[in-house]
XYZ file of C-alpha atoms in Angstrom:
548
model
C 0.000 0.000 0.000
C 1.350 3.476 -0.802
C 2.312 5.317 2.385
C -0.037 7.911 4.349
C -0.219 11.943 3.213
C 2.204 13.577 5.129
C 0.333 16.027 7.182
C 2.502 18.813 6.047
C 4.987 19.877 3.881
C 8.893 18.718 5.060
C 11.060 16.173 5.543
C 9.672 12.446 4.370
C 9.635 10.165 7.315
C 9.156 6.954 5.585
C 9.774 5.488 2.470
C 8.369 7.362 -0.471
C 6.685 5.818 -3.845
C 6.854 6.721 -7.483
C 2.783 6.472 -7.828
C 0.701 8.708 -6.851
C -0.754 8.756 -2.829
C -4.170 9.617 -2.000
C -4.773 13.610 -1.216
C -0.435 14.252 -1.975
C 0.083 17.244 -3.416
C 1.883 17.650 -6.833
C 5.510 19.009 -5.975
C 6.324 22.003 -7.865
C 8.881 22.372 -10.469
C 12.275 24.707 -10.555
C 10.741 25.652 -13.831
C 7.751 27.238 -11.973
C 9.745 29.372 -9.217
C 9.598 26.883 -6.630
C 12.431 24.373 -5.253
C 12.205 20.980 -5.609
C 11.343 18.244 -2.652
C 14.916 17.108 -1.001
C 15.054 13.869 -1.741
C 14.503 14.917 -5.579
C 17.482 17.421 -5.156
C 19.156 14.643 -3.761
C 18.983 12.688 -6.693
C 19.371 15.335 -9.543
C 22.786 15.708 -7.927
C 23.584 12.270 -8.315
C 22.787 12.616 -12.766
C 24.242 16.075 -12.916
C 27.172 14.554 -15.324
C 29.406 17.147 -17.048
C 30.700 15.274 -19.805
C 28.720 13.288 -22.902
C 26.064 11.438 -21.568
C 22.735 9.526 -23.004
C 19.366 11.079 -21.833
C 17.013 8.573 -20.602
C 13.975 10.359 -19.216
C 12.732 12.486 -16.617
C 12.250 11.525 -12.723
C 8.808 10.292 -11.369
C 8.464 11.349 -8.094
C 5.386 11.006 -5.963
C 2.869 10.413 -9.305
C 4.551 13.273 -11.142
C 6.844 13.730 -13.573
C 10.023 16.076 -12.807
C 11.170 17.264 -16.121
C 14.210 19.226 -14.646
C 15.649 16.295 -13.439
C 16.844 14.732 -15.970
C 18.294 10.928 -15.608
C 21.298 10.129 -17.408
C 23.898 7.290 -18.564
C 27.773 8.868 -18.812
C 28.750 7.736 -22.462
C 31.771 6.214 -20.600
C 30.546 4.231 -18.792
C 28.558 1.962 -21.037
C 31.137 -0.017 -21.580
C 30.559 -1.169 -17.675
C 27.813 -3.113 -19.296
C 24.141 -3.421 -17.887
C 20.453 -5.169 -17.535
C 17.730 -3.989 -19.214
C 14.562 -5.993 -17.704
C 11.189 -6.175 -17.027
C 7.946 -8.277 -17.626
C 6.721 -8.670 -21.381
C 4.837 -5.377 -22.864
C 6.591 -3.333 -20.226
C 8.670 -1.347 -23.004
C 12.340 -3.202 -22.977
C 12.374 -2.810 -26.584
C 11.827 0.624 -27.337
C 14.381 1.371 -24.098
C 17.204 -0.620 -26.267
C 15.866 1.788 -29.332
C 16.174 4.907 -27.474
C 19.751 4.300 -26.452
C 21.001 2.414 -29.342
C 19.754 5.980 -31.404
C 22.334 7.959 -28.808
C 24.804 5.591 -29.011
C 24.856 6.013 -32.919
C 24.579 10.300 -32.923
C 27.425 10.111 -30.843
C 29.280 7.733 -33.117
C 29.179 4.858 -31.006
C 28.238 1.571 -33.062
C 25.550 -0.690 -32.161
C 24.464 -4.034 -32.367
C 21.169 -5.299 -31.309
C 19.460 -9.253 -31.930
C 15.658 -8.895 -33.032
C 13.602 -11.262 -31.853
C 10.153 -9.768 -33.115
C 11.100 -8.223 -36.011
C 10.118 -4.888 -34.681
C 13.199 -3.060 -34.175
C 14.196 -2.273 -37.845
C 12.278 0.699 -37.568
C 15.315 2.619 -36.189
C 16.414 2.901 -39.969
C 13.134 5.344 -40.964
C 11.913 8.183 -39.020
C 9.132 8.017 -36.367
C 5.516 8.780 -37.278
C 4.600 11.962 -34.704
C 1.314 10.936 -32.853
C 0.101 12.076 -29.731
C 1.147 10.227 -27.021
C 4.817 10.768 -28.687
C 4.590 14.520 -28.066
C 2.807 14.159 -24.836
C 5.484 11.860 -23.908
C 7.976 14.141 -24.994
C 6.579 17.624 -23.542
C 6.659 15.265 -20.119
C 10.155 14.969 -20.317
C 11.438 18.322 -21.725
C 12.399 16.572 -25.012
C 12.600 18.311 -28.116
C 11.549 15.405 -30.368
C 12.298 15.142 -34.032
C 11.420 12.538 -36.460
C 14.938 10.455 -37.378
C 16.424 7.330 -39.044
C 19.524 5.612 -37.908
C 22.076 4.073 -40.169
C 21.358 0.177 -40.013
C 23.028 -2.833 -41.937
C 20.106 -5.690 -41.111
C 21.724 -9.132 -40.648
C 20.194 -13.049 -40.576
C 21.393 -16.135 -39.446
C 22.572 -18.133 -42.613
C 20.712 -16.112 -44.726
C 17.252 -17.059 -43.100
C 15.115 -14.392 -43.247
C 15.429 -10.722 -44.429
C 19.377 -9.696 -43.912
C 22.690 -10.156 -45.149
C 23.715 -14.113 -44.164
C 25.649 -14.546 -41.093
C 27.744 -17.781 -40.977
C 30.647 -18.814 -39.386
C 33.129 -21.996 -39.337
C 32.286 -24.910 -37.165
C 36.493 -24.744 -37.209
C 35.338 -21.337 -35.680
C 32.524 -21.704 -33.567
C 34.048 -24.270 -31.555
C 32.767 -27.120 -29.019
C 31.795 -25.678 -26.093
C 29.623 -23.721 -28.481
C 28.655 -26.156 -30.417
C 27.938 -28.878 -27.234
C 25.492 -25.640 -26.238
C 22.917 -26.029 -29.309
C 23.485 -29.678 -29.923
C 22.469 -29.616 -26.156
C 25.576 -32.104 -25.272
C 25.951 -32.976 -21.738
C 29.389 -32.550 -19.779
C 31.049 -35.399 -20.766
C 29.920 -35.413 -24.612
C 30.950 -31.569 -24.603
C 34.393 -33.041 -23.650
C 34.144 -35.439 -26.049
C 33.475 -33.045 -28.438
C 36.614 -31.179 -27.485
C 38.589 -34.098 -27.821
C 37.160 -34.508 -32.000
C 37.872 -30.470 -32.520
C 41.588 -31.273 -30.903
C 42.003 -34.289 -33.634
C 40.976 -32.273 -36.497
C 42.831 -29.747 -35.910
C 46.074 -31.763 -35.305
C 45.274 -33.659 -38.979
C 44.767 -30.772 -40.938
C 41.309 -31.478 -41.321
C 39.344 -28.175 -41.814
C 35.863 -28.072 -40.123
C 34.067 -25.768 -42.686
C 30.504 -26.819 -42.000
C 28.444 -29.364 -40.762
C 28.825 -32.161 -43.006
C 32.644 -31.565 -42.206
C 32.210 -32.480 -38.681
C 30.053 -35.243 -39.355
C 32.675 -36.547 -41.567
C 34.941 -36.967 -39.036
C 32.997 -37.918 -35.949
C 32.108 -40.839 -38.467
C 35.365 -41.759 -39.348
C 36.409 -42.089 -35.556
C 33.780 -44.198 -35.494
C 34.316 -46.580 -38.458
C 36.764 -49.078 -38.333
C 39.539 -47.774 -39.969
C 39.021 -44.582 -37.692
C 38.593 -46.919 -34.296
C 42.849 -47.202 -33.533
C 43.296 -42.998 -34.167
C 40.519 -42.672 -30.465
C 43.064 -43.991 -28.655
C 45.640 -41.459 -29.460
C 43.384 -38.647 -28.639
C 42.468 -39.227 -24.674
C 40.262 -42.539 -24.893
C 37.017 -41.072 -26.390
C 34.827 -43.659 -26.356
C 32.868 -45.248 -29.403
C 29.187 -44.659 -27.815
C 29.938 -41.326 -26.810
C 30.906 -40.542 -30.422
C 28.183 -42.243 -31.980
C 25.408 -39.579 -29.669
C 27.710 -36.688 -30.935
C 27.066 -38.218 -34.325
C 23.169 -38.466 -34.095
C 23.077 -35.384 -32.548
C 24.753 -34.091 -35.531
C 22.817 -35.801 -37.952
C 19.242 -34.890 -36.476
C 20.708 -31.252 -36.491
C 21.478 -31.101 -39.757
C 17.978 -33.072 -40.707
C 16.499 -29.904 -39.187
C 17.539 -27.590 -41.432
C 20.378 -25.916 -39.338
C 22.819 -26.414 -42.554
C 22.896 -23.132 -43.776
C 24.090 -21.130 -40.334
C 27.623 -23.119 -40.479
C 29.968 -22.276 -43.663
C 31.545 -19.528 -45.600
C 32.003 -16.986 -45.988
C 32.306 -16.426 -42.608
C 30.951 -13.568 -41.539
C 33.915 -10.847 -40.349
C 33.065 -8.916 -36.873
C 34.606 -6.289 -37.027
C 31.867 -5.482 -39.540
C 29.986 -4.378 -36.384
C 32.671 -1.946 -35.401
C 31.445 0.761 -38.687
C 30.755 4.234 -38.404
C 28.526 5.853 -41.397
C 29.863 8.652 -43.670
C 28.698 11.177 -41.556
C 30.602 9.954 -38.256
C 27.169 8.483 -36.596
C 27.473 4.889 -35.583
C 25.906 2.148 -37.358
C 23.590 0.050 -35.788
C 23.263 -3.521 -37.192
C 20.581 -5.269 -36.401
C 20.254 -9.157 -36.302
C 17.097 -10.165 -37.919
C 15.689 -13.159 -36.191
C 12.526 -13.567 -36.905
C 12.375 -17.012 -38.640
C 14.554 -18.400 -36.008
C 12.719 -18.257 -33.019
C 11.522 -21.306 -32.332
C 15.281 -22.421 -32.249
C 16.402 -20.535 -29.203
C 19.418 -22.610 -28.461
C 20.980 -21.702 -31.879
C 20.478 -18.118 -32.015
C 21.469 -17.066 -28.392
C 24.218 -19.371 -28.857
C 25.111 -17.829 -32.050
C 25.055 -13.959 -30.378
C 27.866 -15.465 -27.955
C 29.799 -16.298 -31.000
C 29.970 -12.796 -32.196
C 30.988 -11.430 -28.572
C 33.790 -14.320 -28.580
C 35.053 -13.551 -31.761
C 35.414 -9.764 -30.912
C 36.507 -10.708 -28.086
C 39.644 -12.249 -29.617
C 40.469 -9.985 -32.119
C 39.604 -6.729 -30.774
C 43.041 -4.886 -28.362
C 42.796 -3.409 -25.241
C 42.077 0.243 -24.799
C 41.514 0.195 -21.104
C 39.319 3.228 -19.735
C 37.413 4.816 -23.644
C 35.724 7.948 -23.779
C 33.074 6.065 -25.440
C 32.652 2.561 -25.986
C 33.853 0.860 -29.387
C 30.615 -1.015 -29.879
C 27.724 -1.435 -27.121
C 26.170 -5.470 -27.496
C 22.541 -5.881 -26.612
C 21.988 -9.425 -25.666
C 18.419 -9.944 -25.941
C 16.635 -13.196 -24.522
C 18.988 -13.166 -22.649
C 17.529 -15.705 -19.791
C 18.163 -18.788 -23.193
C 22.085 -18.408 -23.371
C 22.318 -19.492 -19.504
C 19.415 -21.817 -19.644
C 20.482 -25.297 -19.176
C 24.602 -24.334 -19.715
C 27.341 -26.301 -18.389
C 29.787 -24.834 -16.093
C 32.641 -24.662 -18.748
C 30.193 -22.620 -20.632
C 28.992 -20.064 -17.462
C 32.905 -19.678 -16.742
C 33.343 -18.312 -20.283
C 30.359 -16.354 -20.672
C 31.606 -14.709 -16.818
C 35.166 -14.151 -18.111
C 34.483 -12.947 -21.349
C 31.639 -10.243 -19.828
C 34.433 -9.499 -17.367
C 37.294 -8.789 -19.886
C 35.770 -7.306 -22.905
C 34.874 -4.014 -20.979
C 38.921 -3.669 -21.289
C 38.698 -4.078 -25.090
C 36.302 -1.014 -25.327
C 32.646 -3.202 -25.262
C 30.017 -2.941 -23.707
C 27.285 -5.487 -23.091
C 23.862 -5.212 -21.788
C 21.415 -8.325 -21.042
C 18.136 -7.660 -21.692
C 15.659 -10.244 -19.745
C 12.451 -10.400 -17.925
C 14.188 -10.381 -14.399
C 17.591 -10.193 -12.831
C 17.681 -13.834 -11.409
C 17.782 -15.217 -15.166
C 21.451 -13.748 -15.119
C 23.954 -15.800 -12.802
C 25.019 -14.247 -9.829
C 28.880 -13.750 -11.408
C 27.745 -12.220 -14.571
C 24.540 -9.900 -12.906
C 28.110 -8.207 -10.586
C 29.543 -6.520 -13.574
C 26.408 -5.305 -14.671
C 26.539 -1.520 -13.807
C 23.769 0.310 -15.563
C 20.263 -1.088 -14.749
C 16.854 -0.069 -16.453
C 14.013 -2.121 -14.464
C 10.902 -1.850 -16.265
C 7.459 -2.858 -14.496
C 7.197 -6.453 -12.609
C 4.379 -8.851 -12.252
C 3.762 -9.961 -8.970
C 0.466 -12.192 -9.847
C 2.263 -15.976 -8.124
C 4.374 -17.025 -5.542
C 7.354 -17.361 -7.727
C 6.698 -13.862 -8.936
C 6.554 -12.615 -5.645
C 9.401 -13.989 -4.725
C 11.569 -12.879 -8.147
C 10.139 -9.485 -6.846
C 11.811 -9.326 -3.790
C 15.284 -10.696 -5.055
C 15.075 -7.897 -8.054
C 14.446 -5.146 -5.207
C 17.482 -6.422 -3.128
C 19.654 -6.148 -6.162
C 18.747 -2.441 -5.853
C 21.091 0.214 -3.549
C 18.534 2.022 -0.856
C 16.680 4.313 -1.656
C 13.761 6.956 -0.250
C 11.288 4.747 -2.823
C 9.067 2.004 -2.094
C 11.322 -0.557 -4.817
C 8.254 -3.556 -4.042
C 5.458 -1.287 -4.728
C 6.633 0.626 -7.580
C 8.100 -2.138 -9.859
C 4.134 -3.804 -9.946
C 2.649 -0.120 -10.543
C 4.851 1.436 -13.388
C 3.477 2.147 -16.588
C 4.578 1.310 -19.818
C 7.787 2.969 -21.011
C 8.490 3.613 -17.509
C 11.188 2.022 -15.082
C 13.683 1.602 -12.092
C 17.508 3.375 -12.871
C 20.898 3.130 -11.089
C 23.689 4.135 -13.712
C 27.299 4.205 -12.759
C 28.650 7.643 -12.321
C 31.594 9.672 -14.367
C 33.773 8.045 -10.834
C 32.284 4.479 -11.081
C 30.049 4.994 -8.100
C 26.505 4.046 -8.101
C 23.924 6.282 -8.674
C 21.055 7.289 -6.293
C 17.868 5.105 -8.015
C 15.503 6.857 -10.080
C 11.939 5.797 -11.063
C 12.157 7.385 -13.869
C 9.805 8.273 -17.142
C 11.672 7.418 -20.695
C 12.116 9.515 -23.466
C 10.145 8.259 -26.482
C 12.569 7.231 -29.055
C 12.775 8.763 -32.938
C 12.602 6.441 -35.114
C 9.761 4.035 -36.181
C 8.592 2.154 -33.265
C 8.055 -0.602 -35.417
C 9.051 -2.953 -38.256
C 9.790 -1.042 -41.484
C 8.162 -2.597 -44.924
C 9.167 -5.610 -46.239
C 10.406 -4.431 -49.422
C 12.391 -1.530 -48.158
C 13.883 -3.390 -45.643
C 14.937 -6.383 -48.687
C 16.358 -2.913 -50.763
C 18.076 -1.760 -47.846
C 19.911 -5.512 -47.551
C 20.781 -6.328 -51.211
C 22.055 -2.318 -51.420
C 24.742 -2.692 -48.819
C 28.153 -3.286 -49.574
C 28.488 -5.837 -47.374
C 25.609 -8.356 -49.706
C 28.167 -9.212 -52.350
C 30.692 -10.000 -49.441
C 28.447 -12.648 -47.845
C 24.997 -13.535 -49.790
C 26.513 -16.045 -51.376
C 27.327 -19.616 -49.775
C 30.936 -20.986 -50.795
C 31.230 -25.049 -50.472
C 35.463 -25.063 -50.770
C 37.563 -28.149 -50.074
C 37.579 -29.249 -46.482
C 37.335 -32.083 -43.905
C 34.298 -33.573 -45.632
C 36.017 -33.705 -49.079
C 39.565 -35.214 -47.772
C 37.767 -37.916 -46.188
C 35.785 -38.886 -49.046
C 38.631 -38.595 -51.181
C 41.040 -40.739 -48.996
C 38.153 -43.558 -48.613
C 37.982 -43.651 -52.122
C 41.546 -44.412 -53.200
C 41.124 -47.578 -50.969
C 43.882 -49.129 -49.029
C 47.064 -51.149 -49.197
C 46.710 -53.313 -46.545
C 43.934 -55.377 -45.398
C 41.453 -53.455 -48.365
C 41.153 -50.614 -45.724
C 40.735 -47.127 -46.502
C 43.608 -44.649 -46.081
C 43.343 -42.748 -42.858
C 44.077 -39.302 -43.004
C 47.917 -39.900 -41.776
C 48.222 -41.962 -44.844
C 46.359 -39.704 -47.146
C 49.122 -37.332 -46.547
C 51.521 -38.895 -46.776
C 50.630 -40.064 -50.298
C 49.947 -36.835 -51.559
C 53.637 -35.969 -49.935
C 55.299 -38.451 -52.319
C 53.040 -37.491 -55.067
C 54.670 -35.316 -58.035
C 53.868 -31.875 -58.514
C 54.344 -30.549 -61.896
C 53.873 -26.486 -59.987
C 53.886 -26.899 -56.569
C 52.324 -23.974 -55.477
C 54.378 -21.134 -52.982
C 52.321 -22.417 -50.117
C 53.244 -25.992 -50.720
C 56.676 -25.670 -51.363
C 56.935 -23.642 -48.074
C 55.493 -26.190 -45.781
C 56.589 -29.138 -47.825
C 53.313 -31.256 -47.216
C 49.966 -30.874 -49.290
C 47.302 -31.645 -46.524
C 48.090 -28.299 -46.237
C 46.624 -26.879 -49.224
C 42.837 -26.129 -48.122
C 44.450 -24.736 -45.164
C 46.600 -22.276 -47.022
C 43.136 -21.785 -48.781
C 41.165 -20.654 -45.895
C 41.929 -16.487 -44.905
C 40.228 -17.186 -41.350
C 42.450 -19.651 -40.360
C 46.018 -19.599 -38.994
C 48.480 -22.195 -41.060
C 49.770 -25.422 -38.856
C 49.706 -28.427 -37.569
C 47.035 -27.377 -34.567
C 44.309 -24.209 -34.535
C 45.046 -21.825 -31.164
C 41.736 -21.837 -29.519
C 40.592 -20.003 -26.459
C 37.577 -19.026 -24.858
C 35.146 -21.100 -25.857
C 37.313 -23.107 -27.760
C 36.833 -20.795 -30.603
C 39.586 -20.415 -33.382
C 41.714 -17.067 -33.407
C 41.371 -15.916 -36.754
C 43.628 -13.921 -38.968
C 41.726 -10.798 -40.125
């Protein structure tokens, strides 16, 4: 229940709400000649930033809206990373619009996943209406009509967007053991295959590649080559192999291949120095949640590897929206949480910024929800136990504050919410129920067509649209089971396959070939995103380091 009237004006001497009380009395504005209530003061202090910041709303304070105290985000500091959450319809989405529009005029790139399909709107300007200019005479904003610049993206090409693929060479097993939905000791397993491949030469390209191999291992002429590579067992190879199979009989094909799609794509700025916002169209992927929340961690990895450290920015090189977030941790191993929790915790140093966007706090671990500085808390539901309960554990996450946190989070309206930022020192800021500027752009999808002109007119389309099947694992296999054996009848192993084409003549052995002397080498050579050797450097994740 909201607390009593206070008899008369002066200190509070309880906790105070955002909604409105019974009989209170609307505080009066600086803009109207008379101060504002302490504990407001109190809080404009704590947003009163002096260098480049993002402008989130205005403060809500007792059922009224305080447009001269505005709350703020220090550009900085978004690379300190933060939660955007709140039930469903509560207005997550058009939050991430609103900042990923600031982060671009200030030349900040973006990238955000969409889930909906509603967020390409940020490419066209918004359509004024009424509740956008009441919103914005609420807030003091001076609200114009705007498009972003916007490169639209989709997961092997499904969908509207330029395809995004990568390597399974790439990708990696822990990755990979996260959508096949491998259990601990297949996900080592897994490892163990990736470690053999890599040591043979034997390029994992794409699906069928991997396939190829696992099956191999598991054939008879393959059964000898487990033992030298930690005593993976037959059985356990055979699930990994069914797995893969009923993967690929689902039509995951196309999201594994080349050309693989570069990352530090998603580090451009437009002509005119704004940042460009790429957006991941994901639409016709949703009912595979595993792959495509599994796929956003491959893009974070993969910047996380190439990109150096710049320590403390004055603005981030690229701010990460993670949305859906509660599917990557779903059901993860703990090889998989550790690397999630040490990549979040690194790539701040590398000039990134990431923000989880989820219904409530507890569907981030503990270890990841501690570097999360900047929190937006839109409106809770509170209608079972278990909400109740996720209620209480999302106030606690909260510092104190004058407001009544477990009354206000069931009572806020839409486009409304909860903010603590991290201050221009680090420090937390006071909280701030707080009412959000309405974003420019379309707050919706754009049209079909226009969105298909925008795709096949970017620069990027002739890079990546189409698919490239090149020489790999799959290919060597097949060709080393077809020249048949000399002993026993049995096909050549891949050991042997080299060898032979070692001894075989070369009428113009090409520069690569002559420089490491062995042709199992060749597709290798071939491949730009992979380094040259006997054995692929992985790290976290067990994802490949790629030459750019």
């Amino acid at each position: 229940m909201p607390p009593a009237t206070d008899p008369q004006p002066g200190p509070a001497t309880g906790p105070r709400t955002a909604a409105a009380r019974p009989g209170a009395t609307a505080p009066e504005t600086a803009a109207s000649g008379r101060a504002l209530p302490q504990e407001a003061l109190e809080i404009a202090s704590g947003y009163a930033f002096t260098g480049p910041a993002l402008d989130l709303g205005a403060l809500l304070w007792d059922g009224q809206c305080l447009p001269d105290v505005q709350i703020r985000i220090p550009l900085p500091m978004l690379n300190r990373h933060g939660l955007v959450a709140g039930a469903t319809g509560t207005g997550k989405t058009k939050t991430l619009q609103l900042i990923a529009e600031q982060l671009s005029a200030q030349g900040v790139p973006v990238f955000l996943a969409d889930i909906k399909g509603d967020i390409s709107g940020i490419s066209a300007p918004g359509a004024p209406a009424a509740r956008v200019q009441g919103r914005a005479q609420d807030v003091h904003q001076e609200w114009t009509p705007n498009g972003f610049p916007a490169e639209f993206y989709a997961l092997g090409g499904m969908g509207h967007g330029i395809p995004v693929r990568a390597t399974i060479t790439s990708f990696g097993p822990v990755l990979l053991s996260k959508v096949l939905q491998l259990n601990q000791t297949q996900e080592q397993s897994l490892g163990l295959i990736f470690h053999y491949a890599d040591q043979k030469g034997l390029e994992l390209v794409d699906l069928k590649d991997l396939r190829a191999v696992v099956a191999f291992l598991t054939s008879d002429e393959g059964r000898q080559e487990l033992k030298g590579i930690g005593g993976l067992s037959t059985a356990t190879a055979g699930v990994i192999l069914r797995s893969l199979t009923a993967f690929e009989a689902q039509g995951m094909s196309p999201f594994f291949g080349e050309p693989e799609f570069d990352t530090s794509e998603l580090l451009r700025t437009a002509a005119d120095g704004r940042g460009v916002v790429s957006v991941l169209e994901l639409p016709e992927v949703q009912d595979k949640p595993q792959l495509f929340s599994t796929f956003l961690m491959w893009l974070l990895a993969d910047l996380f590897h190439d990109l150096p450290e710049v320590g403390d920015a004055d603005k981030p090189k690229l701010v990460f929206f993670f949305d859906e977030a509660h599917l990557l941790f779903d059901d993860a191993s703990k090889a998989f949480l550790d690397s999630i929790t040490q990549t979040v915790r690194l790539i701040r140093s590398k000039g990134v910024g990431v923000f989880f966007v989820t219904q409530t706090p507890k569907d981030v671990p503990g270890d990841v929800l501690a570097q999360l500085g900047n929190r937006v808390q839109h409106a809770l539901r509170a209608f079972t136990p278990d909400d109740q309960k996720a209620l209480k554990a999302t106030v606690k996450t909260f510092p104190d504050s004058a407001y009544d946190l477990e009354e206000d989070l069931t009572v806020l309206g839409t486009g409304e919410a909860v903010v603590t930022v991290l201050s221009e020192k680090g420090a937390p800021t006071p909280v701030a129920v707080t009412r959000l500027r309405a974003p420019q752009s379309l707050m919706g999808p754009v049209d079909a067509t226009a969105l298909d002109r925008a795709v096949t007119s970017s620069p990027l389309y002739g890079r990546y649209a189409q698919a490239v099947d090149r020489e790999s694992a799959y290919e060597r296999l097949a060709e080393a089971k077809a020249s048949g054996g000399t002993s026993g009848g049995g096909a050549k192993g891949p050991d042997e396959m080299r060898d032979q084409r070692e001894r075989r003549p070369k009428e113009q052995p090409s520069v690569v070939e002559q420089v490491v002397g062995s042709g199992m080498f060749k597709s290798l050579a071939r491949s730009i995103g992979t380094q040259i050797g006997r054995e692929i450097t992985r790290s976290l994740f067990g994802t490949a380091r790629r030459r750019r």
